[in-house]
Amino acid sequence: MPEHTTDTIAAIASAPGAAGVGVVRVSGPAAPVIAQQLLGRTPQPRHAHFAAFRDDAGELIDRGLLLHFPAPASYTGEHVLELQGHGSAVLLDLLLRRVCELGARLARPGEFTERAFLNGKLDLAQAEAVADLIAARSQAGARAALQSMEGVFSRRVDALLQSLIAVRVHIEAAIDFPEEEIDFLADPAIARQLDAVRAWAAELLREAQRGLRLNDGLRVAIIGRPNAGKSSLLNALAGSDRAIVTPIAGTTRDVLRESLSLDGIALELADTAGLRDTEDEVEREGVRRAHGELQRADVALLVTDTEHAHADLTFFAALPPNVERIVLINKIDRDGLAARSEHRDRAQWLWGSAKTGDGLDPLREHLKQLAGAGSGEGAFSARRRHVLALQRVAMHLDRAAVLADIRAGELAAEELRQAQHALGEITGAYTSDDLLGAIFGSFCIGK
Ligand code: GDP
């Protein structure tokens, strides 16, 4: 048995209220004994036995299927038992209680997957993808999470790790021969190798950022002066009257959020207060939150009109550099303009009308592209902590390149070591107990 296994855990592993089948899952050293007790004989591995599940007085609880997966060929790597009965919460509760009488204890949220991780069945990124798959809010998100669970992301991380280690070995070898260090580091092969690793890391970071959007949904902050038509646009995109639309400037005092799915792609829209200086306490708070919203957005969508477009571009001034920019010249129906779109000054410009809906399809299309639509077969999901880790990897690699260039071998090697460490955090080669607790604690029970 794997070394981490000390006790046996059990939980109901099917969605509450799911019609039809209900599942109780058991994992740990006591699983074979529990199986034997419930079945009245030794179960055949990976074989569906039709069983009568009885309580300790011999009363029938339910009839259903019993499957035994001996260690290590199971989800957790331990002896696993799956009991399939009728999908009744009451019956499943009785069955769970029976299993606990026979030697299991109730599992904590995510404990099955945590054991799978501890027993080397899944790495950390794969384990996180299990939770992301369950929580997926769009088809594209679910497909991407499945890819990560299958190890697509982890294999990319490992491949990058291997090439990073190769450069590190090269540079450390140079340090070990101080007399020849300068010559070693002057070898153009090292610079080439390091450049290749940097390009690779940058590519992986871009893919992980797309994976994060597929997973979390694209975060779009709608900004603009009061009365520009922000709430109207949110309503038009969301197809409801969620935001209050009135012709009085400053109505949108708080941040309104709307989640929507455009053809299977998740979007998180936030309609912010008009960003203007104001004496009104409540509105000022709204403006403060609007600025906060911009700091965490993937996309800033400025709603303006022909008259104010030039002045309103200052709204972009405080944006973090990697936030995508869209300018919607709204109210073209009022101004008698035609819908169109063009890319200009690092932003996508669109002319349309939140009121009539004219010109909004290209906007939807553009948002879908930014959210990762059509990312293809290999697109995988990622989490914010993965993206942050890859940003650190990129930073250390950049520094390593500069240091290798000035022949500071020891310092370059140290940067590579840190880059390697940051990469290892993604798959769980280096993790703290706190991090594991936070990750698995966010799972649902039974997974
Ligand atoms: P917000 O303060 O930016 O949220 O603006 P609202 O969505 O509340 O809209 C302010 C006013 O502009 C309302 O009277 C809307 O009906 C009007 N409005 C919004 N979009 C358009 C549009 O495309 N064309 C016209 N003619 N009026 C619009």
mmCIF file of C-alpha atoms in Angstrom, residues 257-431:
data_model
loop_
_atom_site.group_PDB
_atom_site.id
_atom_site.type_symbol
_atom_site.label_atom_id
_atom_site.label_comp_id
_atom_site.label_asym_id
_atom_site.label_seq_id
_atom_site.Cartn_x
_atom_site.Cartn_y
_atom_site.Cartn_z
ATOM 1 C CA ARG A 257 -21.793 41.919 -12.507
ATOM 2 C CA GLU A 258 -23.207 39.628 -15.091
ATOM 3 C CA SER A 259 -21.942 36.191 -16.092
ATOM 4 C CA LEU A 260 -22.890 35.049 -19.510
ATOM 5 C CA SER A 261 -21.978 32.351 -21.928
ATOM 6 C CA LEU A 262 -21.437 33.351 -25.561
ATOM 7 C CA ASP A 263 -21.544 30.130 -27.594
ATOM 8 C CA GLY A 264 -20.027 28.107 -24.779
ATOM 9 C CA ILE A 265 -17.444 30.752 -23.766
ATOM 10 C CA ALA A 266 -17.781 32.267 -20.284
ATOM 11 C CA LEU A 267 -17.705 36.039 -19.809
ATOM 12 C CA GLU A 268 -17.747 37.976 -16.541
ATOM 13 C CA LEU A 269 -19.000 41.480 -17.234
ATOM 14 C CA ALA A 270 -18.735 44.244 -14.678
ATOM 15 C CA ASP A 271 -20.551 47.508 -15.281
ATOM 16 C CA THR A 272 -18.652 50.107 -13.315
ATOM 17 C CA ALA A 273 -19.714 53.468 -12.067
ATOM 18 C CA GLY A 274 -18.973 56.338 -14.390
ATOM 19 C CA LEU A 275 -15.364 57.242 -13.708
ATOM 20 C CA ARG A 276 -15.723 60.916 -12.862
ATOM 21 C CA ASP A 277 -14.815 63.130 -9.934
ATOM 22 C CA THR A 278 -17.843 63.513 -7.761
ATOM 23 C CA GLU A 279 -18.939 65.011 -4.473
ATOM 24 C CA ASP A 280 -21.550 62.320 -3.871
ATOM 25 C CA GLU A 281 -20.277 59.895 -1.185
ATOM 26 C CA VAL A 282 -22.058 56.830 -2.573
ATOM 27 C CA GLU A 283 -21.009 57.538 -6.103
ATOM 28 C CA ARG A 284 -17.427 58.137 -4.998
ATOM 29 C CA GLU A 285 -17.356 54.687 -3.465
ATOM 30 C CA GLY A 286 -18.632 53.328 -6.790
ATOM 31 C CA VAL A 287 -15.848 55.086 -8.657
ATOM 32 C CA ARG A 288 -13.282 53.673 -6.234
ATOM 33 C CA ARG A 289 -14.603 50.161 -6.881
ATOM 34 C CA ALA A 290 -14.554 50.795 -10.610
ATOM 35 C CA HIS A 291 -10.826 51.477 -10.402
ATOM 36 C CA GLY A 292 -10.386 48.253 -8.417
ATOM 37 C CA GLU A 293 -12.336 46.383 -11.061
ATOM 38 C CA LEU A 294 -9.961 47.592 -13.744
ATOM 39 C CA GLN A 295 -6.968 46.216 -11.887
ATOM 40 C CA ARG A 296 -8.328 42.672 -12.081
ATOM 41 C CA ALA A 297 -9.878 42.820 -15.554
ATOM 42 C CA ASP A 298 -8.664 41.000 -18.670
ATOM 43 C CA VAL A 299 -10.425 43.492 -20.895
ATOM 44 C CA ALA A 300 -11.362 47.163 -20.445
ATOM 45 C CA LEU A 301 -14.328 48.054 -22.617
ATOM 46 C CA LEU A 302 -14.689 51.808 -22.930
ATOM 47 C CA VAL A 303 -18.165 52.976 -23.877
ATOM 48 C CA THR A 304 -18.176 56.441 -25.384
ATOM 49 C CA ASP A 305 -19.568 58.335 -28.377
ATOM 50 C CA THR A 306 -18.179 60.386 -31.248
ATOM 51 C CA GLU A 307 -18.279 63.585 -29.252
ATOM 52 C CA HIS A 308 -16.410 62.298 -26.180
ATOM 53 C CA ALA A 309 -14.184 59.562 -27.614
ATOM 54 C CA HIS A 310 -11.023 61.637 -27.658
ATOM 55 C CA ALA A 311 -11.345 62.872 -24.071
ATOM 56 C CA ASP A 312 -12.519 59.477 -22.765
ATOM 57 C CA LEU A 313 -9.363 57.704 -23.914
ATOM 58 C CA THR A 314 -7.804 59.057 -20.692
ATOM 59 C CA PHE A 315 -9.817 56.321 -18.913
ATOM 60 C CA PHE A 316 -7.207 53.912 -20.284
ATOM 61 C CA ALA A 317 -4.366 55.836 -18.646
ATOM 62 C CA ALA A 318 -4.373 53.893 -15.370
ATOM 63 C CA LEU A 319 -4.715 50.463 -16.966
ATOM 64 C CA PRO A 320 -2.195 47.720 -16.236
ATOM 65 C CA PRO A 321 -0.235 47.061 -19.444
ATOM 66 C CA ASN A 322 -1.582 43.615 -20.335
ATOM 67 C CA VAL A 323 -5.266 44.520 -20.188
ATOM 68 C CA GLU A 324 -6.920 44.271 -23.630
ATOM 69 C CA ARG A 325 -8.614 47.469 -24.782
ATOM 70 C CA ILE A 326 -11.865 47.902 -26.645
ATOM 71 C CA VAL A 327 -13.468 51.231 -27.557
ATOM 72 C CA LEU A 328 -17.165 51.170 -28.378
ATOM 73 C CA ILE A 329 -18.374 54.329 -30.097
ATOM 74 C CA ASN A 330 -21.974 54.001 -28.941
ATOM 75 C CA LYS A 331 -25.210 55.677 -30.022
ATOM 76 C CA ILE A 332 -24.523 55.514 -33.754
ATOM 77 C CA ASP A 333 -28.309 55.374 -34.270
ATOM 78 C CA ARG A 334 -28.563 58.870 -32.766
ATOM 79 C CA ASP A 335 -25.624 60.184 -34.765
ATOM 80 C CA GLY A 336 -26.591 58.521 -38.043
ATOM 81 C CA LEU A 337 -23.348 56.533 -38.384
ATOM 82 C CA ALA A 338 -22.771 53.055 -39.819
ATOM 83 C CA ALA A 339 -21.514 50.123 -37.734
ATOM 84 C CA ARG A 340 -17.862 49.247 -38.382
ATOM 85 C CA SER A 341 -14.747 48.072 -36.628
ATOM 86 C CA GLU A 342 -10.998 48.629 -36.853
ATOM 87 C CA HIS A 343 -7.809 48.048 -34.882
ATOM 88 C CA ARG A 344 -6.058 51.255 -33.936
ATOM 89 C CA ASP A 345 -3.617 52.442 -31.231
ATOM 90 C CA ARG A 346 -3.413 49.083 -29.390
ATOM 91 C CA ALA A 347 -7.236 48.937 -29.116
ATOM 92 C CA GLN A 348 -10.098 47.407 -31.042
ATOM 93 C CA TRP A 349 -12.506 50.175 -32.091
ATOM 94 C CA LEU A 350 -16.118 49.373 -32.783
ATOM 95 C CA TRP A 351 -19.046 51.587 -33.793
ATOM 96 C CA GLY A 352 -22.458 50.401 -32.645
ATOM 97 C CA SER A 353 -25.583 51.000 -30.655
ATOM 98 C CA ALA A 354 -26.451 49.461 -27.311
ATOM 99 C CA LYS A 355 -30.011 50.601 -27.934
ATOM 100 C CA THR A 356 -30.680 49.064 -31.349
ATOM 101 C CA GLY A 357 -28.103 46.261 -31.122
ATOM 102 C CA ASP A 358 -26.522 47.394 -34.377
ATOM 103 C CA GLY A 359 -22.780 46.603 -34.479
ATOM 104 C CA LEU A 360 -22.848 44.445 -31.330
ATOM 105 C CA ASP A 361 -22.211 41.150 -33.131
ATOM 106 C CA PRO A 362 -18.616 42.066 -34.034
ATOM 107 C CA LEU A 363 -18.172 43.039 -30.362
ATOM 108 C CA ARG A 364 -19.445 39.640 -29.222
ATOM 109 C CA GLU A 365 -17.160 37.983 -31.758
ATOM 110 C CA HIS A 366 -14.134 39.951 -30.573
ATOM 111 C CA LEU A 367 -14.864 39.124 -26.900
ATOM 112 C CA LYS A 368 -15.195 35.450 -27.786
ATOM 113 C CA GLN A 369 -11.809 35.511 -29.500
ATOM 114 C CA LEU A 370 -10.213 37.162 -26.468
ATOM 115 C CA ALA A 371 -11.848 34.591 -24.202
ATOM 116 C CA GLY A 372 -10.097 31.815 -26.082
ATOM 117 C CA ALA A 373 -12.779 30.692 -28.522
ATOM 118 C CA GLY A 374 -11.470 28.425 -31.233
ATOM 119 C CA SER A 375 -8.338 27.714 -29.205
ATOM 120 C CA GLY A 376 -8.467 24.270 -30.656
ATOM 121 C CA GLU A 377 -7.910 20.742 -29.479
ATOM 122 C CA GLY A 378 -4.923 21.200 -27.203
ATOM 123 C CA ALA A 379 -6.235 24.158 -25.171
ATOM 124 C CA PHE A 380 -5.873 23.425 -21.478
ATOM 125 C CA SER A 381 -7.235 25.137 -18.376
ATOM 126 C CA ALA A 382 -5.073 26.940 -15.860
ATOM 127 C CA ARG A 383 -5.433 28.769 -12.583
ATOM 128 C CA ARG A 384 -4.242 32.184 -11.503
ATOM 129 C CA ARG A 385 -1.496 30.680 -9.344
ATOM 130 C CA HIS A 386 -0.129 28.873 -12.429
ATOM 131 C CA VAL A 387 -0.032 32.104 -14.419
ATOM 132 C CA LEU A 388 1.684 33.909 -11.542
ATOM 133 C CA ALA A 389 4.243 31.107 -11.282
ATOM 134 C CA LEU A 390 4.950 31.273 -15.029
ATOM 135 C CA GLN A 391 5.363 35.057 -14.807
ATOM 136 C CA ARG A 392 8.004 34.483 -12.149
ATOM 137 C CA VAL A 393 9.650 31.851 -14.346
ATOM 138 C CA ALA A 394 9.830 34.365 -17.202
ATOM 139 C CA MET A 395 11.274 37.027 -14.912
ATOM 140 C CA HIS A 396 14.025 34.750 -13.559
ATOM 141 C CA LEU A 397 14.888 33.554 -17.060
ATOM 142 C CA ASP A 398 15.197 37.153 -18.278
ATOM 143 C CA ARG A 399 17.537 37.939 -15.421
ATOM 144 C CA ALA A 400 19.520 34.759 -16.044
ATOM 145 C CA ALA A 401 20.017 35.792 -19.667
ATOM 146 C CA VAL A 402 21.356 39.219 -18.669
ATOM 147 C CA LEU A 403 23.658 37.697 -16.054
ATOM 148 C CA ALA A 404 24.970 35.003 -18.388
ATOM 149 C CA ASP A 405 25.612 37.722 -20.925
ATOM 150 C CA ILE A 406 27.889 39.602 -18.519
ATOM 151 C CA ARG A 407 29.451 36.251 -17.541
ATOM 152 C CA ALA A 408 28.084 36.301 -13.984
ATOM 153 C CA GLY A 409 27.754 32.521 -13.920
ATOM 154 C CA GLU A 410 26.898 31.999 -10.239
ATOM 155 C CA LEU A 411 24.143 34.591 -10.291
ATOM 156 C CA ALA A 412 22.715 33.285 -13.573
ATOM 157 C CA ALA A 413 22.639 29.772 -12.124
ATOM 158 C CA GLU A 414 20.821 31.047 -9.048
ATOM 159 C CA GLU A 415 18.152 32.704 -11.239
ATOM 160 C CA LEU A 416 17.710 29.436 -13.122
ATOM 161 C CA ARG A 417 17.339 27.595 -9.844
ATOM 162 C CA GLN A 418 14.558 29.972 -8.846
ATOM 163 C CA ALA A 419 12.875 29.608 -12.237
ATOM 164 C CA GLN A 420 12.992 25.849 -11.777
ATOM 165 C CA HIS A 421 11.460 26.181 -8.328
ATOM 166 C CA ALA A 422 8.605 28.346 -9.626
ATOM 167 C CA LEU A 423 7.875 25.801 -12.362
ATOM 168 C CA GLY A 424 7.883 22.994 -9.817
ATOM 169 C CA GLU A 425 5.202 24.793 -7.822
ATOM 170 C CA ILE A 426 2.758 24.317 -10.680
ATOM 171 C CA THR A 427 2.863 20.545 -10.686
ATOM 172 C CA GLY A 428 3.438 20.270 -6.955
ATOM 173 C CA ALA A 429 7.122 19.293 -6.878
ATOM 174 C CA TYR A 430 7.521 22.110 -4.341
ATOM 175 C CA THR A 431 4.486 22.949 -2.252
#
